[in-house]
Every structure is written in structure tokens, then in C-alpha cells.
Tab-separated table of C-alpha atoms and ligand atoms in Angstrom:
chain	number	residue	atom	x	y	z
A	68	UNK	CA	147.401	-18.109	-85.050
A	69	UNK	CA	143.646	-18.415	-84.580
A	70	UNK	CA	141.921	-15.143	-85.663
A	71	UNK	CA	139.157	-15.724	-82.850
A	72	UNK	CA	139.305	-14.298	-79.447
A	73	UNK	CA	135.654	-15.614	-78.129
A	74	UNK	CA	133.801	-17.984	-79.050
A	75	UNK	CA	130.170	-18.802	-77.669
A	76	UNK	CA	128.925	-22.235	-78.140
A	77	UNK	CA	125.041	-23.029	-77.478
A	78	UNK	CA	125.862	-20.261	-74.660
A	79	UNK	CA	122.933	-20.339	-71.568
A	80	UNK	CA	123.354	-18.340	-68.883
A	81	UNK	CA	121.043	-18.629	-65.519
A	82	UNK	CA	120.533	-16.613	-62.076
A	83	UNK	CA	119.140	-18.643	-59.840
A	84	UNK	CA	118.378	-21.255	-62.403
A	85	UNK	CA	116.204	-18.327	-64.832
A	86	UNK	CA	117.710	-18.257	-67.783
A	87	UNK	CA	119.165	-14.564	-68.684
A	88	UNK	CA	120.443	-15.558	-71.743
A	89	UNK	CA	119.720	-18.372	-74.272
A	90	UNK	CA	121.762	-20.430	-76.878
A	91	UNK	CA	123.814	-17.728	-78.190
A	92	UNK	CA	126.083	-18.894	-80.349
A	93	UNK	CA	128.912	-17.345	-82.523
A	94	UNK	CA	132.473	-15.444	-82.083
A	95	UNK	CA	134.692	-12.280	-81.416
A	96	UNK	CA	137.041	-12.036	-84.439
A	97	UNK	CA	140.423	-10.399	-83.122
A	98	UNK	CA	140.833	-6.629	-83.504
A	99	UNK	CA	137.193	-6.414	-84.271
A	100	UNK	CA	134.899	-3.576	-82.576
A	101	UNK	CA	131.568	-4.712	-81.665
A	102	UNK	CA	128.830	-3.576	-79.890
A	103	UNK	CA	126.034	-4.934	-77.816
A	104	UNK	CA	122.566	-3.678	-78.228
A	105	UNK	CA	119.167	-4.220	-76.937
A	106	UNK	CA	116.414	-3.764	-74.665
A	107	UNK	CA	116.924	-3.321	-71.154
A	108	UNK	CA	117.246	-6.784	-69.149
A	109	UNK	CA	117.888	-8.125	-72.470
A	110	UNK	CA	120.893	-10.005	-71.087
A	111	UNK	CA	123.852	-7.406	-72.371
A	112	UNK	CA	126.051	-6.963	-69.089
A	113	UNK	CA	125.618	-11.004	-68.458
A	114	UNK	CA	126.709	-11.356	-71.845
A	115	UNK	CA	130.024	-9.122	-71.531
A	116	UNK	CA	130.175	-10.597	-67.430
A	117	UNK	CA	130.332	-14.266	-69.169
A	118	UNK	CA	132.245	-13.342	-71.823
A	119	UNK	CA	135.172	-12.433	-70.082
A	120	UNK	CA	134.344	-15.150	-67.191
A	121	UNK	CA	133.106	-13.517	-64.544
A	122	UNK	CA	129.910	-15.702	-64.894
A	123	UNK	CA	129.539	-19.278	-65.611
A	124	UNK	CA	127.533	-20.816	-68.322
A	125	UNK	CA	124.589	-22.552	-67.341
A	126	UNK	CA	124.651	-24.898	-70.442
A	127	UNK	CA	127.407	-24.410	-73.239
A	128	UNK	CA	130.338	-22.519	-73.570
A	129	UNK	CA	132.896	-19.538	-73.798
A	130	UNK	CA	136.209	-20.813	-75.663
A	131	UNK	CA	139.105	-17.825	-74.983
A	132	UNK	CA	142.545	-17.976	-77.006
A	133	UNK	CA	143.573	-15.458	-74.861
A	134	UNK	CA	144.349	-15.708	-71.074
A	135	UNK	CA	142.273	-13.889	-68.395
A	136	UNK	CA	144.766	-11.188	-67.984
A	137	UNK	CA	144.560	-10.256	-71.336
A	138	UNK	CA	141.042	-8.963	-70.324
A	139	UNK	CA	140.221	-5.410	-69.575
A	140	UNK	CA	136.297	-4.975	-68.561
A	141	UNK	CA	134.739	-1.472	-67.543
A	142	UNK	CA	131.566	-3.066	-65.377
A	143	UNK	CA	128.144	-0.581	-65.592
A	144	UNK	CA	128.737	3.000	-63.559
A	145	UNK	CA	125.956	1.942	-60.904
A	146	UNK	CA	128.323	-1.264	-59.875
A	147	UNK	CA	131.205	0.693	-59.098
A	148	UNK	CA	131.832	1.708	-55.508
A	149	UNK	CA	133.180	5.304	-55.657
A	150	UNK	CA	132.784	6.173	-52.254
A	151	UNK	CA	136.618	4.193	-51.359
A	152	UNK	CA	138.874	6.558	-50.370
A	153	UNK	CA	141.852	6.446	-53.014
A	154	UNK	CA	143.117	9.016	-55.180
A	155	UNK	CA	142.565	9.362	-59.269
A	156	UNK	CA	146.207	8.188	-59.463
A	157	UNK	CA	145.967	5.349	-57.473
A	158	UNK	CA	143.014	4.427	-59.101
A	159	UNK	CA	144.843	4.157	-62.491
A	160	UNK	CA	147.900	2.586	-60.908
A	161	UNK	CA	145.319	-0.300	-60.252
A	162	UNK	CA	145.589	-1.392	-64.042
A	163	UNK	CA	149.374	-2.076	-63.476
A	164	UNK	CA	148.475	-4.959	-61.216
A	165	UNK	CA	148.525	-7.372	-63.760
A	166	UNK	CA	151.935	-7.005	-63.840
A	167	UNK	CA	153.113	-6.161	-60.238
A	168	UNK	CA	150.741	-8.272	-58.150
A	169	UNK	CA	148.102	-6.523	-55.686
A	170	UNK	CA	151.052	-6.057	-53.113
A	171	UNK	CA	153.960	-5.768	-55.448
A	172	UNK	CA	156.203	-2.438	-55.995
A	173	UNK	CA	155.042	-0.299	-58.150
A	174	UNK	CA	157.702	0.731	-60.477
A	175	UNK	CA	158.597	3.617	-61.138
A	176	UNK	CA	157.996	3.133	-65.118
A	177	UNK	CA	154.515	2.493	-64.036
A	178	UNK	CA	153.782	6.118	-62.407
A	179	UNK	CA	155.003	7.761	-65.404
A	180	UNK	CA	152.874	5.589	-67.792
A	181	UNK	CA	149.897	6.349	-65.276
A	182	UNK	CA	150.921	10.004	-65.885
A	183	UNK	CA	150.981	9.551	-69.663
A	184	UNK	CA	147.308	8.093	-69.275
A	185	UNK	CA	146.151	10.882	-67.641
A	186	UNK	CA	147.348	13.482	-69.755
A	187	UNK	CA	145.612	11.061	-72.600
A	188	UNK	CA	142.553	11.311	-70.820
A	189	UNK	CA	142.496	15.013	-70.412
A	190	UNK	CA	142.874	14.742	-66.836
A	191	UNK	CA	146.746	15.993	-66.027
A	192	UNK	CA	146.751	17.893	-62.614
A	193	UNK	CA	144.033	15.550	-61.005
A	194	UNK	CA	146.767	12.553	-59.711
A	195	UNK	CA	146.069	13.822	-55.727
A	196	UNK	CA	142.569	14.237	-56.219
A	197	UNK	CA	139.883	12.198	-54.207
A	198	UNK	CA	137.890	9.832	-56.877
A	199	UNK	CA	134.540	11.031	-54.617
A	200	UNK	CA	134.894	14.529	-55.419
A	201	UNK	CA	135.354	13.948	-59.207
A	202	UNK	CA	132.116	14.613	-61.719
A	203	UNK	CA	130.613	11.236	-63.307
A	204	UNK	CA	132.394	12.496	-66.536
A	205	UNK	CA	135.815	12.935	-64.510
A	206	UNK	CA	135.394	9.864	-63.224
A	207	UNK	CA	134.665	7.700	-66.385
A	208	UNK	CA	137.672	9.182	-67.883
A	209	UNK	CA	139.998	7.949	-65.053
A	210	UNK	CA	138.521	4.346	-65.739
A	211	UNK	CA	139.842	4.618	-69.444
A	212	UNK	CA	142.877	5.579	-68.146
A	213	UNK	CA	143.101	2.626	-65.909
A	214	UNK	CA	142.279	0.884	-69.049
A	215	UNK	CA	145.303	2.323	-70.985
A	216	UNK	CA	147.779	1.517	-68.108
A	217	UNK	CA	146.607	-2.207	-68.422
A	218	UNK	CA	147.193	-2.470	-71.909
A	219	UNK	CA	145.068	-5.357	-72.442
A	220	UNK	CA	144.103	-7.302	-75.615
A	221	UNK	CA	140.478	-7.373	-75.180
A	222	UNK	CA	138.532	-4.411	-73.755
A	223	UNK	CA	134.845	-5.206	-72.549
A	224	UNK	CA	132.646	-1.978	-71.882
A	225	UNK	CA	129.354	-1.616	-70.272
A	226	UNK	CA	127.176	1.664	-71.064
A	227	UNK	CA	130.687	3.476	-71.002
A	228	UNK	CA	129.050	6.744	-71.676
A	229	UNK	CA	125.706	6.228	-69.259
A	230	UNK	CA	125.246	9.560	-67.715
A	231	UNK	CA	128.431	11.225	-69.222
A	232	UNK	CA	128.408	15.228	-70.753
A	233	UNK	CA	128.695	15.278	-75.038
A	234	UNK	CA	132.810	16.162	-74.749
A	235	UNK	CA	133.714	13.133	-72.372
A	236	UNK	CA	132.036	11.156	-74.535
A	237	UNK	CA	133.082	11.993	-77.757
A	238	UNK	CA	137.342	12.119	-75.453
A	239	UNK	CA	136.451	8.381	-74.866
A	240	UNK	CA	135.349	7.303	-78.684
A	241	UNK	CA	138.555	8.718	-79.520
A	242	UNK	CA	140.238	5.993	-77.435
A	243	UNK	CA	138.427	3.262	-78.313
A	244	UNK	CA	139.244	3.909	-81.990
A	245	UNK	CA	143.058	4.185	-80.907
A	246	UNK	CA	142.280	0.684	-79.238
A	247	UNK	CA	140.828	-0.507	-82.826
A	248	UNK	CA	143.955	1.082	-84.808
A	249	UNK	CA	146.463	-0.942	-82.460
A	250	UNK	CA	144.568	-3.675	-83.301
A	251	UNK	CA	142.943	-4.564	-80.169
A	252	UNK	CA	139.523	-5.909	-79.828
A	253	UNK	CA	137.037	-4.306	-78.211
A	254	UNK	CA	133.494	-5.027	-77.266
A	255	UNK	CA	130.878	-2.351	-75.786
A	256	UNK	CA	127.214	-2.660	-74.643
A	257	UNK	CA	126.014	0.782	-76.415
A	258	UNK	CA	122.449	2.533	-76.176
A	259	UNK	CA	122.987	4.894	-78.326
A	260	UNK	CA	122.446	3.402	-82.051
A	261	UNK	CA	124.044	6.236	-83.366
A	262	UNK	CA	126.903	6.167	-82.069
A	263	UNK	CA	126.805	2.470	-83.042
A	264	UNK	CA	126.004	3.295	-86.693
A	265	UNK	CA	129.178	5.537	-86.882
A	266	UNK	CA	131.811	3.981	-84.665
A	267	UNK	CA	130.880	0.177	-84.447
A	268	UNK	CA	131.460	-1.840	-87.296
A	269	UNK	CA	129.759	-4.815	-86.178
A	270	UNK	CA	127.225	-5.336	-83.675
A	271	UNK	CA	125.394	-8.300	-81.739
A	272	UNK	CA	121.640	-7.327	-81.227
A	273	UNK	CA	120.375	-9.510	-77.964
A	274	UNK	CA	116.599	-9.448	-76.456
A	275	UNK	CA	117.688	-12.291	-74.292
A	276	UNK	CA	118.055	-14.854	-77.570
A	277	UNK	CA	120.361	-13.454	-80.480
A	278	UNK	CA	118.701	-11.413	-82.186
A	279	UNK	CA	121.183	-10.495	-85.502
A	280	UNK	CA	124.773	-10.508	-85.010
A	281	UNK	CA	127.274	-9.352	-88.129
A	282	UNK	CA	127.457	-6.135	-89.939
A	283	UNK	CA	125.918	-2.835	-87.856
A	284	UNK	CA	124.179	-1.981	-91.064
A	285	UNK	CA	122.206	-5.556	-91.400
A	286	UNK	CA	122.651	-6.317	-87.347
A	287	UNK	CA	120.208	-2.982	-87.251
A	288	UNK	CA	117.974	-3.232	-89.587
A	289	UNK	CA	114.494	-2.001	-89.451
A	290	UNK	CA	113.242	-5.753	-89.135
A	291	UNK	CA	115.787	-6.930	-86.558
A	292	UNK	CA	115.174	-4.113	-84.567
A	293	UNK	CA	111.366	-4.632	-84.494
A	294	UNK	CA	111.619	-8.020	-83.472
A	295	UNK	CA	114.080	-7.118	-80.490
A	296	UNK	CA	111.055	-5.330	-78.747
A	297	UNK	CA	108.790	-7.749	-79.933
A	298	UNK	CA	110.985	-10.161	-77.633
A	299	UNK	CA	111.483	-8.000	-75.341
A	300	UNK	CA	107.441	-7.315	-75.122
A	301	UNK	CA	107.328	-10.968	-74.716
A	302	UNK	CA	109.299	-11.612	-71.591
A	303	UNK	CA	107.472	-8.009	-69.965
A	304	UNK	CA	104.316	-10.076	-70.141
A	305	UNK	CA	105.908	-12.855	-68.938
A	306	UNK	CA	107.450	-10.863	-65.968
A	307	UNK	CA	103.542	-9.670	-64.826
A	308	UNK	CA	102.481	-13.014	-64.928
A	309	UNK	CA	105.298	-14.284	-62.645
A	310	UNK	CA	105.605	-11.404	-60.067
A	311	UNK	CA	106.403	-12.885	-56.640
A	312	UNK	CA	103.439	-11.443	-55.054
A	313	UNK	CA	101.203	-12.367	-57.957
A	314	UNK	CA	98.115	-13.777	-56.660
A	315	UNK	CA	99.007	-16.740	-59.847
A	316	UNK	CA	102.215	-17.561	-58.075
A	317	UNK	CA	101.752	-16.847	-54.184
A	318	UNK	CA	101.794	-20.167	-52.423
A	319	UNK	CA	98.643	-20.955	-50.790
A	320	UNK	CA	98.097	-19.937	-47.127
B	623	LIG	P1	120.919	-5.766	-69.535
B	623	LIG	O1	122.348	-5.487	-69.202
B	623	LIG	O2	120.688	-6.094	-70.967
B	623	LIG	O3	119.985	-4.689	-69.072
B	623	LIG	P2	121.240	-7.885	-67.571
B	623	LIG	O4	122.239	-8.809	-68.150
B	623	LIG	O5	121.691	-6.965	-66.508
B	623	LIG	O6	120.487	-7.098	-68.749
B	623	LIG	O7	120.042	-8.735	-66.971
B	623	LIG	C1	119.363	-9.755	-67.704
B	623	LIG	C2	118.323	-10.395	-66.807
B	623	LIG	O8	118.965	-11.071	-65.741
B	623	LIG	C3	117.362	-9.404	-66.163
B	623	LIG	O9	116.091	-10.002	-66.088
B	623	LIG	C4	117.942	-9.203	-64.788
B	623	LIG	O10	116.933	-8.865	-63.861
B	623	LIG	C5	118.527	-10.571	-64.499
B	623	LIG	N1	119.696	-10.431	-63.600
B	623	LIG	C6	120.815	-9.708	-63.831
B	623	LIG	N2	121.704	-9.822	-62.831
B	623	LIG	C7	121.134	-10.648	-61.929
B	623	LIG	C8	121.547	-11.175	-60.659
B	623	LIG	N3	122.741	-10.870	-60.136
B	623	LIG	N4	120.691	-12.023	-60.022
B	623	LIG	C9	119.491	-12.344	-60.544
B	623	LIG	N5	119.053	-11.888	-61.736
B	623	LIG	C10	119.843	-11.045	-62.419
B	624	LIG	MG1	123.308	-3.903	-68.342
């Protein structure tokens, strides 16, 4: 059994032809817990987006021993669509799809597991509620229940705990190091380096290139750090130079 769960090979990944991310190479050992770091636009969520394959590469490659359903991904807060009218339980009764199908019966074994999640999440008595009327907090911790019912392999997470109170936050860390003690493998872009320097063992710094990927210590180092904003400095000036409505890059009249 390969001990491997991603591997990136000369990975490039483009919008529109613009490179996001550039020749990133290296790989996800299973049961590892890794985080993502770096400036914003650095390339994080189309890192996690191609990782689980959501997003082709431009040029090289993502090699998976896993299959797709084996993949459970928490996308960024501001891409979610809470404004769907469907209850908390139904929400977490989505992560039972892998095995029923989109239109097949839920069992019955499935409702009480989605129970079971909730109570995990601290959120028993809120089945009937409305996902609208829950608080961003509320609402992250139904997601990680969704999670749990879906019982996947490899759990991608981006800016889990992005606008969410202290207590929710610290709830949610719990999980993920239950998720590391079962021996899954999980992989979060993280802000915070704090919270990386006490929960994540390993990390992979990105300012668009790899910056340092291995050990959190070494991955955050004083140097590597420094030469993520230097990077990320770098493309700023870049960006000013090729605004749309620059007068360097307006097409002539
Ligand atoms: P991060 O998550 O590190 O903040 P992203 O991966 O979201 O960075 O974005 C990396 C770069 O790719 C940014 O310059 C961003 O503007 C660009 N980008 C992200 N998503 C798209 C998209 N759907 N279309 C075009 N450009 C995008
Ligand atoms: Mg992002």
C-alpha cells in the first residue's frame, strides 16, 4: 500500500491562461495534517480546488491513490450559498450521498448517524432549523458535521474558522484532531500561524510558487516567511502595472 495520497508533479494551474499557481511539486503523505499558508491570492484555495480535482492543471499533474469519493472539501464561507431553503439536518444528510445517490432513500441508519454528528458538533436540538437563520459559527459547525456523516479519507478545508467566535473554533480543532487520530488525512488553508504552530504538524507555505513545504517549525521560519511577502510584494507590483484600465495596457482608441 502506497503511503501517498497526493502527489503534485511540476503542478501549473491557470485562469484564463494566468498562471495562479506555478510548478509545485511534492506530496500528501496519508494520515498526515497539513496546512496551507500564505498571502492572500497566493494561490491556496486553487491549490486545495486542484488538489481534490475540482480544477484542472494547466501543465503537470495531481496523482490520487484514492478515488474522488474518498474526498471531503469544506470550500471558503463566501462560496457557499446559504440563502437555499433546507434545514440543518438536511444539510448534514447531504454527506450521506456518497452512499445513497442524490435521489436515493435515505436510510434510516443515516438519520441517526446525522443525529450523532450533531450532537458531536454541539448542535443537538437544531435538526428543523432553517440553515439562514443560523449564526456563521452555527453554521460552520453543521458543515463539520456534514463532514463526519461522509466519513471520508481525505478532508480539504478552506479558512474553516474565517469569521467564526473563539469556542466554535477551538469545537472544530477538536475534530480535526479526531480526524488525525483515526488516521485520516487532512489538509487546511489556515491564517492563523498559531494555530498552525500548535495543531499542524506540517505545513506547505505558497506565495503563488512553493515557498517551504515540510515540518511547521522549518516550513515557518523567519526566512521563509519573509520571502513569502517578498513574493507576494512582487506580483502586487505586477498587478498595478497590468490593471485593465491601466493607461500601459488599454488598447489604443
Ligand atoms: P488564495 O486562496 O491564496 O487567496 P486564490 O487561489 O483564491 O488565492 O487565487 C489565486 C489567484 O488566482 C488570485 O490572483 C485570484 O485573483 C485568481 N483567481 C482565483 N479564482 C479565480 C477565477 N475563478 N477566475 C480568475 N482568476 C481567479
Ligand atoms: Mg482562498
Amino acid at each position: 500500500m502506497t503511503n501517498t495520497v497526493i502527489t503534485l508533479r511540476n503542478l501549473t494551474v491557470a485562469y484564463d491562461r494566468h498562471p495562479a499557481v506555478h510548478h509545485i511539486n511534492g506530496s500528501i503523505e496519508r494520515g498526515s495534517l497539513t496546512a496551507i499558508a500564505g498571502p492572500n491570492g497566493a494561490g491556496k484555495s486553487t491549490l486545495l480546488k486542484t488538489m481534490m480535482g475540482e480544477l484542472r492543471p494547466a501543465e503537470g499533474s495531481v496523482e490520487h491513490t484514492l478515488s474522488r469519493a474518498d474526498f471531503g472539501y469544506l470550500p471558503q464561507a463566501a462560496d457557499i450559498n446559504r440563502r437555499f431553503p433546507i434545514t440543518v439536518l438536511d444539510t448534514v444528510l447531504m454527506g450521506a450521498w456518497r452512499n445513497s445517490g442524490a435521489f436515493g432513500r435515505i436510510a434510516k441508519a443515516d438519520i441517526e448517524r446525522a443525529h450523532t454528528a450533531l450532537q458531536t458538533v454541539g448542535l443537538e436540538g437544531f435538526e428543523k432549523r432553517h440553515i439562514g437563520a443560523l449564526s456563521a459559527g452555527q453554521f460552520q459547525r453543521v458543515l463539520f458535521a456534514r463532514l463526519l456523516l461522509q466519513d471520508a479519507k481525505v478532508i480539504l478545508l478552506d479558512e474553516p474558522f474565517t469569521a467564526i467566535d473563539a469556542r466554535t473554533t477551538r469545537d472544530l480543532i477538536d475534530i480535526i484532531i479526531g480526524w488525525h487520530s483515526d488516521g485520516r488525512t487532512v489538509i487546511a488553508v489556515l491564517h492563523d500561524f498559531d494555530q498552525v504552530r500548535s495543531y499542524f504538524p506540517q505545513t506547505l507555505l505558497i506565495a503563488r510558487e512553493l515557498v517551504s513545504w515540510g515540518k511547521t517549525e522549518e516550513a515557518l521560519s523567519p526566512a521563509n516567511l519573509l520571502k513569502a511577502r517578498a513574493m507576494a510584494e512582487r506580483w502586487d507590483e505586477d498587478a498595478e502595472v497590468c490593471r485593465p484600465d491601466s493607461p500601459l495596457t488599454r488598447p489604443a482608441a
